[in-house]
């Protein structure tokens, strides 16, 4: 029977990882077929395993981030644990770590040390604020970075700020680490040179703050906090229909604005109204425009409004909660759901968003903590007696 080949089949990734950013990067490498060996603490493992217990007793974070990996437990403070890790790195292509500030250096796992006699190894370091600079020693987590980059100041309503509902700094860092590793693998394959990759949560989210950064530096003030409305486009946001349900829509160009006026608002004269003549005019007179739109929405239910807006080519949507998202017809109609095994159960999971034509997605099980420890140690040449001794001493 033939073995399924994936784009990264034959690539081995060793990751000393925890929480979200590094596991997200390595899960995407695993999705493409890389062998990902996840190094965890003996006993409890990755602390993200205990963020919640909602998925058949497992953490929703951990199930999302750790399919298709092998779990090896190692006490890296013990010289024997570090020896095992270095044996693994001798046969690895990529080493990923997001240890606390300074920990990698103390353990001899910083990029310079692990590559000193492994010129082909690609180290990937994920930190909070970078491994150099004035904040290199500061701990960071997602909401701290949302605050430091100014994202929280943009999120919410005029009455108060809000964090985003998902871990955007972690996700951004994980995505850039993933793309950085892919770039480094490609560069190594084409030039023979292995380049270290470094990503910080702060600099990843700073990139996502590009538009408000330009707006603020050159406009003299930052974009206002407007809830679901858009700081530089109007109309753009949610409005309550007569049945109390909210509908979101946006106008992206003058053709759509003319169609909205004539065919939805029944106010064709507004096209030439100087208050609303251009996109900037509509933003400047947002309150007056919102009054007109609110009056129209108050006359119809949400389903009727959605049909009318779709009919005239205006992008629009109802406001789903998570349960409605799970039942979304696009996910069902495009076959985006599959199954993944977790210890003791099977759960539904979304396929990776990037489809590669002709290649099935890799959706292997989520590992139990230390599930592959014995097999990996045996592969490295440890005997049953040596493994037993390591277990007895709490090294694995």
PDB file of C-alpha atoms in Angstrom, residues 42 63 68 71 107 171 210 216 235 300 385:
ATOM      1  CA  UNK A  42       6.554  15.860  31.851  1.00  0.00           C
ATOM      2  CA  UNK A  63      -7.469  20.604  19.881  1.00  0.00           C
ATOM      3  CA  UNK A  68      -1.050  15.721  13.289  1.00  0.00           C
ATOM      4  CA  UNK A  71       4.092  14.493  21.674  1.00  0.00           C
ATOM      5  CA  UNK A 107      19.204  26.111  28.093  1.00  0.00           C
ATOM      6  CA  UNK A 171      -2.318  34.168  15.289  1.00  0.00           C
ATOM      7  CA  UNK A 210      -0.298  49.530   9.059  1.00  0.00           C
ATOM      8  CA  UNK A 216      -2.687  58.655  12.318  1.00  0.00           C
ATOM      9  CA  UNK A 235     -22.248  53.886   5.124  1.00  0.00           C
ATOM     10  CA  UNK A 300     -38.660  46.337   6.858  1.00  0.00           C
ATOM     11  CA  UNK A 385      15.824   0.056  30.491  1.00  0.00           C
TER      12      UNK A 385
END
